[in-house]
PDB file of C-alpha atoms in Angstrom:
ATOM      1  CA  MET E 136       0.000   0.000   0.000  1.00 31.00           C
ATOM      2  CA  GLU E 137       1.331   3.421  -0.910  1.00 62.00           C
ATOM      3  CA  SER E 138       2.164   5.714   1.977  1.00 74.00           C
ATOM      4  CA  THR E 139       0.500   9.087   2.456  1.00 87.00           C
ATOM      5  CA  PRO E 140       2.730  12.176   2.253  1.00 95.00           C
ATOM      6  CA  ASP E 141       2.916  14.164   5.459  1.00 95.00           C
ATOM      7  CA  VAL E 142       5.178  16.981   4.188  1.00 98.00           C
ATOM      8  CA  LEU E 143       4.749  19.144   1.104  1.00 98.00           C
ATOM      9  CA  LEU E 144       7.845  20.720  -0.395  1.00 98.00           C
ATOM     10  CA  VAL E 145       6.880  23.712  -2.520  1.00 98.00           C
ATOM     11  CA  GLY E 146       9.958  24.096  -4.696  1.00 98.00           C
ATOM     12  CA  CYS E 147      12.647  21.451  -5.088  1.00 97.00           C
ATOM     13  CA  GLY E 148      15.790  23.095  -6.417  1.00 96.00           C
ATOM     14  CA  ARG E 149      19.192  22.659  -4.785  1.00 95.00           C
ATOM     15  CA  LEU E 150      18.107  23.867  -1.367  1.00 97.00           C
ATOM     16  CA  GLY E 151      14.652  22.314  -1.528  1.00 98.00           C
ATOM     17  CA  SER E 152      16.128  18.957  -2.508  1.00 98.00           C
ATOM     18  CA  ALA E 153      18.538  19.092   0.443  1.00 98.00           C
ATOM     19  CA  VAL E 154      15.642  19.891   2.777  1.00 98.00           C
ATOM     20  CA  GLY E 155      13.527  17.087   1.375  1.00 98.00           C
ATOM     21  CA  LEU E 156      16.288  14.504   1.688  1.00 98.00           C
ATOM     22  CA  LEU E 157      16.909  15.474   5.315  1.00 98.00           C
ATOM     23  CA  LEU E 158      13.201  15.114   6.049  1.00 98.00           C
ATOM     24  CA  ALA E 159      13.136  11.722   4.348  1.00 98.00           C
ATOM     25  CA  GLU E 160      16.074  10.605   6.499  1.00 98.00           C
ATOM     26  CA  ARG E 161      13.959  11.508   9.519  1.00 97.00           C
ATOM     27  CA  GLY E 162      11.133   9.247   8.382  1.00 96.00           C
ATOM     28  CA  HIS E 163       8.887  11.746   6.610  1.00 97.00           C
ATOM     29  CA  ASP E 164       7.086  10.986   3.373  1.00 97.00           C
ATOM     30  CA  VAL E 165       7.762  14.062   1.240  1.00 98.00           C
ATOM     31  CA  LEU E 166       5.772  15.230  -1.767  1.00 98.00           C
ATOM     32  CA  ALA E 167       7.766  17.765  -3.816  1.00 98.00           C
ATOM     33  CA  LEU E 168       6.444  20.252  -6.372  1.00 98.00           C
ATOM     34  CA  ARG E 169       8.753  21.117  -9.256  1.00 98.00           C
ATOM     35  CA  ARG E 170       8.213  22.037 -12.883  1.00 96.00           C
ATOM     36  CA  ASP E 171      10.133  18.947 -13.971  1.00 97.00           C
ATOM     37  CA  ALA E 172       9.141  16.114 -11.658  1.00 97.00           C
ATOM     38  CA  ALA E 173      11.882  13.926 -13.115  1.00 97.00           C
ATOM     39  CA  ARG E 174      14.459  16.142 -11.388  1.00 97.00           C
ATOM     40  CA  VAL E 175      13.053  15.467  -7.911  1.00 98.00           C
ATOM     41  CA  PRO E 176      15.512  13.139  -6.136  1.00 97.00           C
ATOM     42  CA  ALA E 177      14.417   9.794  -4.707  1.00 97.00           C
ATOM     43  CA  PRO E 178      12.973   8.884  -2.282  1.00 97.00           C
ATOM     44  CA  LEU E 179      10.935  12.089  -2.584  1.00 98.00           C
ATOM     45  CA  THR E 180       7.775  11.881  -4.664  1.00 97.00           C
ATOM     46  CA  GLY E 181       7.763  14.482  -7.421  1.00 97.00           C
ATOM     47  CA  VAL E 182       4.763  16.257  -8.887  1.00 97.00           C
ATOM     48  CA  GLY E 183       5.300  18.275 -12.050  1.00 97.00           C
ATOM     49  CA  VAL E 184       3.553  21.653 -11.870  1.00 97.00           C
ATOM     50  CA  ASP E 185       4.277  25.204 -12.969  1.00 97.00           C
ATOM     51  CA  LEU E 186       2.943  27.172 -10.021  1.00 98.00           C
ATOM     52  CA  THR E 187       3.216  30.429 -11.934  1.00 97.00           C
ATOM     53  CA  GLN E 188       0.460  29.134 -14.224  1.00 96.00           C
ATOM     54  CA  GLU E 189      -1.507  26.395 -12.471  1.00 97.00           C
ATOM     55  CA  SER E 190      -2.611  24.998  -9.136  1.00 96.00           C
ATOM     56  CA  PRO E 191      -1.500  21.548  -7.992  1.00 96.00           C
ATOM     57  CA  GLU E 192      -3.781  18.679  -7.072  1.00 94.00           C
ATOM     58  CA  LEU E 193      -2.704  17.470  -3.645  1.00 95.00           C
ATOM     59  CA  PRO E 194      -3.717  14.520  -1.485  1.00 92.00           C
ATOM     60  CA  SER E 195      -5.310  15.017   1.899  1.00 88.00           C
ATOM     61  CA  GLY E 196      -3.398  14.428   5.087  1.00 87.00           C
ATOM     62  CA  ILE E 197      -0.460  16.769   4.548  1.00 95.00           C
ATOM     63  CA  ARG E 198       0.268  18.500   7.836  1.00 95.00           C
ATOM     64  CA  GLN E 199       3.606  20.211   7.192  1.00 98.00           C
ATOM     65  CA  VAL E 200       4.853  22.431   4.385  1.00 98.00           C
ATOM     66  CA  VAL E 201       8.161  23.973   3.374  1.00 98.00           C
ATOM     67  CA  VAL E 202       8.151  26.728   0.765  1.00 98.00           C
ATOM     68  CA  ALA E 203      11.571  26.952  -0.920  1.00 98.00           C
ATOM     69  CA  LEU E 204      10.887  28.482  -4.311  1.00 98.00           C
ATOM     70  CA  THR E 205      13.353  29.851  -6.866  1.00 94.00           C
ATOM     71  CA  ALA E 206      12.547  32.575  -9.383  1.00 94.00           C
ATOM     72  CA  ARG E 207      14.342  33.320 -12.647  1.00 91.00           C
ATOM     73  CA  PRO E 208      15.155  35.921 -13.850  1.00 93.00           C
ATOM     74  CA  ARG E 209      15.624  38.324 -10.956  1.00 92.00           C
ATOM     75  CA  SER E 210      12.815  40.675 -11.906  1.00 95.00           C
ATOM     76  CA  GLU E 211       9.795  41.990 -10.046  1.00 96.00           C
ATOM     77  CA  GLU E 212       7.449  40.236 -12.473  1.00 97.00           C
ATOM     78  CA  SER E 213       9.183  36.877 -12.105  1.00 97.00           C
ATOM     79  CA  TYR E 214       9.363  37.157  -8.330  1.00 97.00           C
ATOM     80  CA  ARG E 215       5.674  38.014  -8.028  1.00 98.00           C
ATOM     81  CA  ALA E 216       4.629  35.134 -10.276  1.00 98.00           C
ATOM     82  CA  THR E 217       6.702  32.692  -8.231  1.00 98.00           C
ATOM     83  CA  TYR E 218       6.949  33.862  -4.614  1.00 98.00           C
ATOM     84  CA  VAL E 219       3.482  35.387  -4.263  1.00 98.00           C
ATOM     85  CA  ASP E 220       1.140  33.896  -6.871  1.00 98.00           C
ATOM     86  CA  GLY E 221       2.842  30.506  -7.012  1.00 98.00           C
ATOM     87  CA  MET E 222       3.109  30.173  -3.245  1.00 98.00           C
ATOM     88  CA  LEU E 223      -0.554  31.092  -2.761  1.00 97.00           C
ATOM     89  CA  ARG E 224      -1.685  28.543  -5.343  1.00 97.00           C
ATOM     90  CA  ALA E 225       0.143  25.828  -3.424  1.00 97.00           C
ATOM     91  CA  LEU E 226      -1.178  26.943  -0.042  1.00 96.00           C
ATOM     92  CA  ASP E 227      -4.739  27.218  -1.383  1.00 95.00           C
ATOM     93  CA  ALA E 228      -4.507  23.633  -2.631  1.00 95.00           C
ATOM     94  CA  LEU E 229      -3.443  22.452   0.820  1.00 93.00           C
ATOM     95  CA  GLY E 230      -6.372  23.806   2.786  1.00 79.00           C
ATOM     96  CA  PRO E 231      -6.477  24.770   6.476  1.00 83.00           C
ATOM     97  CA  GLN E 232      -5.080  21.576   8.018  1.00 88.00           C
ATOM     98  CA  VAL E 233      -1.399  22.603   7.977  1.00 95.00           C
ATOM     99  CA  GLU E 234       0.126  22.372  11.444  1.00 95.00           C
ATOM    100  CA  ARG E 235       3.717  23.456  10.733  1.00 97.00           C
ATOM    101  CA  ALA E 236       5.155  25.579   7.946  1.00 98.00           C
ATOM    102  CA  VAL E 237       8.441  27.245   7.007  1.00 98.00           C
ATOM    103  CA  LEU E 238       8.932  29.818   4.265  1.00 98.00           C
ATOM    104  CA  VAL E 239      12.461  30.324   2.954  1.00 98.00           C
ATOM    105  CA  SER E 240      13.061  34.011   2.300  1.00 98.00           C
ATOM    106  CA  SER E 241      16.178  36.164   2.013  1.00 98.00           C
ATOM    107  CA  THR E 242      18.069  38.661   4.149  1.00 97.00           C
ATOM    108  CA  GLY E 243      17.994  40.758   0.983  1.00 95.00           C
ATOM    109  CA  VAL E 244      14.639  42.146   2.170  1.00 97.00           C
ATOM    110  CA  LEU E 245      16.534  43.979   4.923  1.00 95.00           C
ATOM    111  CA  GLY E 246      18.189  46.349   2.479  1.00 91.00           C
ATOM    112  CA  ASP E 247      21.241  48.413   3.348  1.00 88.00           C
ATOM    113  CA  HIS E 248      22.446  48.791   6.924  1.00 88.00           C
ATOM    114  CA  GLY E 249      25.743  50.009   8.271  1.00 85.00           C
ATOM    115  CA  PRO E 250      28.206  47.629   9.938  1.00 82.00           C
ATOM    116  CA  GLU E 251      28.176  49.422  13.281  1.00 85.00           C
ATOM    117  CA  GLU E 252      25.510  47.161  14.808  1.00 87.00           C
ATOM    118  CA  LEU E 253      24.577  43.560  14.148  1.00 94.00           C
ATOM    119  CA  VAL E 254      21.354  43.093  12.185  1.00 97.00           C
ATOM    120  CA  THR E 255      18.785  40.972  14.054  1.00 98.00           C
ATOM    121  CA  GLU E 256      15.181  39.893  13.642  1.00 98.00           C
ATOM    122  CA  GLU E 257      14.176  43.209  15.219  1.00 97.00           C
ATOM    123  CA  THR E 258      15.883  45.229  12.475  1.00 96.00           C
ATOM    124  CA  GLU E 259      13.379  46.941  10.210  1.00 95.00           C
ATOM    125  CA  ALA E 260      13.342  45.740   6.620  1.00 95.00           C
ATOM    126  CA  HIS E 261      14.086  48.302   3.905  1.00 92.00           C
ATOM    127  CA  PRO E 262      13.969  46.362   0.618  1.00 93.00           C
ATOM    128  CA  GLY E 263      15.963  48.214  -1.977  1.00 87.00           C
ATOM    129  CA  ASP E 264      14.404  46.992  -5.217  1.00 94.00           C
ATOM    130  CA  GLY E 265      11.310  45.390  -6.723  1.00 95.00           C
ATOM    131  CA  PRO E 266      12.267  41.724  -6.194  1.00 95.00           C
ATOM    132  CA  ALA E 267      13.122  42.371  -2.534  1.00 96.00           C
ATOM    133  CA  ARG E 268       9.807  44.185  -2.013  1.00 97.00           C
ATOM    134  CA  VAL E 269       7.969  41.221  -3.525  1.00 97.00           C
ATOM    135  CA  LEU E 270       9.775  38.828  -1.169  1.00 97.00           C
ATOM    136  CA  LEU E 271       8.707  40.943   1.789  1.00 98.00           C
ATOM    137  CA  GLU E 272       5.137  40.866   0.504  1.00 98.00           C
ATOM    138  CA  ALA E 273       5.382  37.085   0.181  1.00 98.00           C
ATOM    139  CA  GLU E 274       6.392  36.872   3.844  1.00 98.00           C
ATOM    140  CA  ARG E 275       3.319  38.884   4.827  1.00 98.00           C
ATOM    141  CA  ARG E 276       0.990  36.810   2.671  1.00 98.00           C
ATOM    142  CA  PHE E 277       2.484  33.608   4.090  1.00 98.00           C
ATOM    143  CA  HIS E 278       1.809  34.758   7.649  1.00 97.00           C
ATOM    144  CA  ASP E 279      -1.697  35.885   6.677  1.00 96.00           C
ATOM    145  CA  ARG E 280      -2.484  32.351   5.503  1.00 95.00           C
ATOM    146  CA  LEU E 281      -0.459  30.537   8.180  1.00 96.00           C
ATOM    147  CA  PRO E 282      -0.166  32.762  11.280  1.00 96.00           C
ATOM    148  CA  HIS E 283       1.716  29.984  13.085  1.00 96.00           C
ATOM    149  CA  GLY E 284       4.220  29.614  10.238  1.00 98.00           C
ATOM    150  CA  VAL E 285       7.915  30.516  10.399  1.00 98.00           C
ATOM    151  CA  VAL E 286       9.857  32.704   7.971  1.00 98.00           C
ATOM    152  CA  LEU E 287      13.569  31.930   7.628  1.00 98.00           C
ATOM    153  CA  ARG E 288      15.545  34.700   5.951  1.00 98.00           C
ATOM    154  CA  LEU E 289      18.746  33.181   4.594  1.00 98.00           C
ATOM    155  CA  SER E 290      21.938  35.054   3.840  1.00 98.00           C
ATOM    156  CA  GLY E 291      24.012  34.181   0.764  1.00 96.00           C
ATOM    157  CA  LEU E 292      24.041  30.456   0.013  1.00 96.00           C
ATOM    158  CA  TYR E 293      27.201  28.645  -1.026  1.00 96.00           C
ATOM    159  CA  GLY E 294      28.290  25.018  -1.261  1.00 93.00           C
ATOM    160  CA  GLY E 295      26.244  22.241  -2.743  1.00 84.00           C
ATOM    161  CA  GLY E 296      27.936  22.552  -6.108  1.00 83.00           C
ATOM    162  CA  SER E 297      27.951  26.354  -6.314  1.00 84.00           C
ATOM    163  CA  THR E 298      31.383  27.735  -7.254  1.00 90.00           C
ATOM    164  CA  ALA E 299      30.519  31.337  -8.116  1.00 91.00           C
ATOM    165  CA  LEU E 300      32.958  33.010  -5.721  1.00 94.00           C
ATOM    166  CA  GLN E 301      35.742  30.492  -6.387  1.00 94.00           C
ATOM    167  CA  ASP E 302      35.415  31.211 -10.110  1.00 95.00           C
ATOM    168  CA  ARG E 303      35.716  34.951  -9.496  1.00 95.00           C
ATOM    169  CA  VAL E 304      38.790  34.430  -7.320  1.00 96.00           C
ATOM    170  CA  ARG E 305      40.470  32.250  -9.969  1.00 95.00           C
ATOM    171  CA  ALA E 306      39.785  34.921 -12.573  1.00 95.00           C
ATOM    172  CA  GLY E 307      41.095  37.723 -10.354  1.00 93.00           C
ATOM    173  CA  GLU E 308      37.710  39.453 -10.522  1.00 93.00           C
ATOM    174  CA  VAL E 309      37.091  40.239  -6.845  1.00 92.00           C
ATOM    175  CA  SER E 310      36.107  43.869  -6.338  1.00 90.00           C
ATOM    176  CA  ASP E 311      35.027  45.815  -3.232  1.00 94.00           C
ATOM    177  CA  PRO E 312      37.117  43.772  -0.755  1.00 97.00           C
ATOM    178  CA  HIS E 313      36.028  45.974   2.174  1.00 97.00           C
ATOM    179  CA  ARG E 314      32.329  45.021   1.947  1.00 96.00           C
ATOM    180  CA  TRP E 315      30.959  43.005   4.861  1.00 96.00           C
ATOM    181  CA  THR E 316      29.321  39.803   3.649  1.00 96.00           C
ATOM    182  CA  ASN E 317      27.113  37.163   5.237  1.00 97.00           C
ATOM    183  CA  ARG E 318      26.712  33.595   4.077  1.00 98.00           C
ATOM    184  CA  ILE E 319      25.463  30.155   5.034  1.00 98.00           C
ATOM    185  CA  HIS E 320      26.431  26.767   3.624  1.00 97.00           C
ATOM    186  CA  ARG E 321      23.576  25.128   1.750  1.00 97.00           C
ATOM    187  CA  ASP E 322      23.659  22.080   4.040  1.00 97.00           C
ATOM    188  CA  ASP E 323      23.382  24.309   7.118  1.00 98.00           C
ATOM    189  CA  ALA E 324      20.506  26.205   5.517  1.00 98.00           C
ATOM    190  CA  ALA E 325      18.704  22.901   4.919  1.00 98.00           C
ATOM    191  CA  SER E 326      19.316  21.767   8.497  1.00 98.00           C
ATOM    192  CA  ALA E 327      17.945  25.090   9.778  1.00 98.00           C
ATOM    193  CA  VAL E 328      14.735  24.632   7.787  1.00 98.00           C
ATOM    194  CA  VAL E 329      14.231  21.096   9.093  1.00 98.00           C
ATOM    195  CA  HIS E 330      15.075  22.222  12.637  1.00 98.00           C
ATOM    196  CA  LEU E 331      12.493  25.022  12.562  1.00 98.00           C
ATOM    197  CA  LEU E 332       9.829  22.795  11.037  1.00 98.00           C
ATOM    198  CA  ALA E 333      10.054  20.538  14.106  1.00 97.00           C
ATOM    199  CA  LEU E 334      10.465  23.341  16.660  1.00 98.00           C
ATOM    200  CA  ASP E 335       7.725  23.891  19.220  1.00 96.00           C
ATOM    201  CA  ASP E 336       6.866  27.501  20.080  1.00 94.00           C
ATOM    202  CA  ALA E 337       8.946  28.903  17.244  1.00 97.00           C
ATOM    203  CA  ALA E 338       9.164  32.632  16.670  1.00 98.00           C
ATOM    204  CA  PRO E 339       7.612  33.970  13.446  1.00 98.00           C
ATOM    205  CA  LEU E 340      10.968  35.048  12.002  1.00 98.00           C
ATOM    206  CA  TYR E 341      14.591  33.894  12.085  1.00 98.00           C
ATOM    207  CA  LEU E 342      17.764  34.951  10.301  1.00 98.00           C
ATOM    208  CA  GLY E 343      19.776  32.058   8.879  1.00 98.00           C
ATOM    209  CA  THR E 344      23.472  32.813   8.561  1.00 98.00           C
ATOM    210  CA  ASP E 345      26.751  31.419   9.853  1.00 98.00           C
ATOM    211  CA  ASP E 346      28.589  32.586  12.951  1.00 98.00           C
ATOM    212  CA  GLU E 347      30.935  35.120  11.393  1.00 97.00           C
ATOM    213  CA  PRO E 348      30.191  38.008   9.032  1.00 97.00           C
ATOM    214  CA  ALA E 349      33.349  38.551   6.971  1.00 97.00           C
ATOM    215  CA  GLN E 350      34.743  41.150   4.642  1.00 97.00           C
ATOM    216  CA  LEU E 351      34.815  39.934   1.067  1.00 97.00           C
ATOM    217  CA  GLY E 352      38.581  40.482   0.802  1.00 97.00           C
ATOM    218  CA  ASP E 353      39.209  38.105   3.700  1.00 97.00           C
ATOM    219  CA  VAL E 354      37.046  35.387   2.169  1.00 97.00           C
ATOM    220  CA  ALA E 355      38.679  35.865  -1.214  1.00 97.00           C
ATOM    221  CA  ALA E 356      42.180  35.730   0.297  1.00 97.00           C
ATOM    222  CA  PHE E 357      41.352  32.429   2.007  1.00 96.00           C
ATOM    223  CA  LEU E 358      40.085  30.973  -1.276  1.00 96.00           C
ATOM    224  CA  ALA E 359      42.996  32.331  -3.305  1.00 96.00           C
ATOM    225  CA  ASP E 360      45.458  30.594  -1.006  1.00 95.00           C
ATOM    226  CA  ARG E 361      43.630  27.283  -1.361  1.00 94.00           C
ATOM    227  CA  LEU E 362      43.199  27.636  -5.116  1.00 94.00           C
ATOM    228  CA  GLU E 363      46.683  29.012  -5.784  1.00 94.00           C
ATOM    229  CA  ALA E 364      44.930  31.912  -7.504  1.00 95.00           C
ATOM    230  CA  PRO E 365      46.005  35.564  -7.854  1.00 92.00           C
ATOM    231  CA  THR E 366      46.139  37.431  -4.552  1.00 93.00           C
ATOM    232  CA  PRO E 367      42.964  39.554  -4.288  1.00 95.00           C
ATOM    233  CA  PRO E 368      42.798  43.104  -2.920  1.00 94.00           C
ATOM    234  CA  ARG E 369      43.206  43.166   0.855  1.00 94.00           C
ATOM    235  CA  ALA E 370      40.273  44.017   3.117  1.00 96.00           C
ATOM    236  CA  ASP E 371      40.558  47.077   5.368  1.00 95.00           C
ATOM    237  CA  PRO E 372      38.327  46.889   8.481  1.00 91.00           C
ATOM    238  CA  GLY E 373      38.444  50.658   8.738  1.00 92.00           C
ATOM    239  CA  ARG E 374      36.753  50.949   5.354  1.00 94.00           C
ATOM    240  CA  GLY E 375      34.186  48.222   5.965  1.00 94.00           C
ATOM    241  CA  HIS E 376      30.647  48.822   4.761  1.00 94.00           C
ATOM    242  CA  GLY E 377      27.517  46.750   4.454  1.00 93.00           C
ATOM    243  CA  LYS E 378      25.435  44.884   7.014  1.00 95.00           C
ATOM    244  CA  ARG E 379      26.608  42.287   9.526  1.00 96.00           C
ATOM    245  CA  ILE E 380      23.939  39.730  10.438  1.00 97.00           C
ATOM    246  CA  SER E 381      23.504  37.846  13.715  1.00 98.00           C
ATOM    247  CA  ASN E 382      22.255  34.254  13.989  1.00 98.00           C
ATOM    248  CA  ALA E 383      21.856  34.484  17.790  1.00 98.00           C
ATOM    249  CA  LEU E 384      18.092  33.902  17.828  1.00 98.00           C
ATOM    250  CA  LEU E 385      18.322  30.809  15.632  1.00 98.00           C
ATOM    251  CA  ARG E 386      21.270  29.481  17.625  1.00 98.00           C
ATOM    252  CA  GLY E 387      19.249  30.052  20.783  1.00 98.00           C
ATOM    253  CA  THR E 388      16.771  27.395  19.613  1.00 98.00           C
ATOM    254  CA  GLY E 389      19.488  24.745  19.643  1.00 98.00           C
ATOM    255  CA  TRP E 390      20.459  24.842  15.969  1.00 98.00           C
ATOM    256  CA  ARG E 391      24.188  24.683  15.264  1.00 98.00           C
ATOM    257  CA  PRO E 392      25.855  25.112  11.847  1.00 98.00           C
ATOM    258  CA  ALA E 393      28.178  22.327  10.767  1.00 97.00           C
ATOM    259  CA  HIS E 394      30.181  25.029   8.954  1.00 98.00           C
ATOM    260  CA  PRO E 395      30.323  27.881  11.488  1.00 98.00           C
ATOM    261  CA  THR E 396      32.433  30.143   9.241  1.00 98.00           C
ATOM    262  CA  PHE E 397      33.434  30.376   5.596  1.00 97.00           C
ATOM    263  CA  ARG E 398      36.705  28.632   6.453  1.00 97.00           C
ATOM    264  CA  GLU E 399      35.094  25.334   7.424  1.00 96.00           C
ATOM    265  CA  GLY E 400      32.554  25.625   4.633  1.00 95.00           C
ATOM    266  CA  TYR E 401      34.957  26.198   1.778  1.00 95.00           C
ATOM    267  CA  ALA E 402      37.539  23.798   3.246  1.00 92.00           C
ATOM    268  CA  SER E 403      34.934  21.027   3.174  1.00 86.00           C
ATOM    269  CA  GLY E 404      34.953  21.187  -0.611  1.00 78.00           C
ATOM    270  CA  VAL E 405      31.194  20.580  -0.872  1.00 59.00           C
TER     271      VAL E 405
END
């Protein structure tokens, strides 16, 4: 007899797949929505649907949902079609029985902040462009539908096959070395999602990032040494600009990153 899915994964790209596989390891039966169902990894069950155009048909009995969508290109129109309209189509198909829910968002909704103070969940969001404003709207619409749901704003993802920064370092194309940056390894982002989905009495919002904001020049220098690449411009703390993000609230729930800084993450080679 076929089992009944208990978790719906709305979006199954690199991060969504990692989340789904972790949930499956924990004994959940995961139903994953993706345009191309053939790209959903086993043992997840894939359903092919374009949420920007159509609503999915879902079985009853699903009690948990993770929304981890990806929009391309980075335009206001694309983001609205995916993160607002697509998300709402999926949630409407689920009905009111959802007990736990996590929406993956981005720290990009926070906009620009100076490095003098750490950014926390209490920091007011000032989205700087159309896509970021749409993401913030998606967070509001998510909480309207699921007041008990949790929004996880992730900083820059790396790992899991992404080599964007390494490629720039190899090519000697690192600019603005003084800028403060924030990142989280994809595997740690996935573990944070799964952790929050199971967390009792969760707060409505968490920031997902590693333990150490770092200036881009310092990260690039570390990578250049490992890659035997050209030495990038040196970071100057006195000229640092850009926001520094704290993960204290998320850490306070018991979550711990396996890659606490960029050093462990990039050294892991995954």
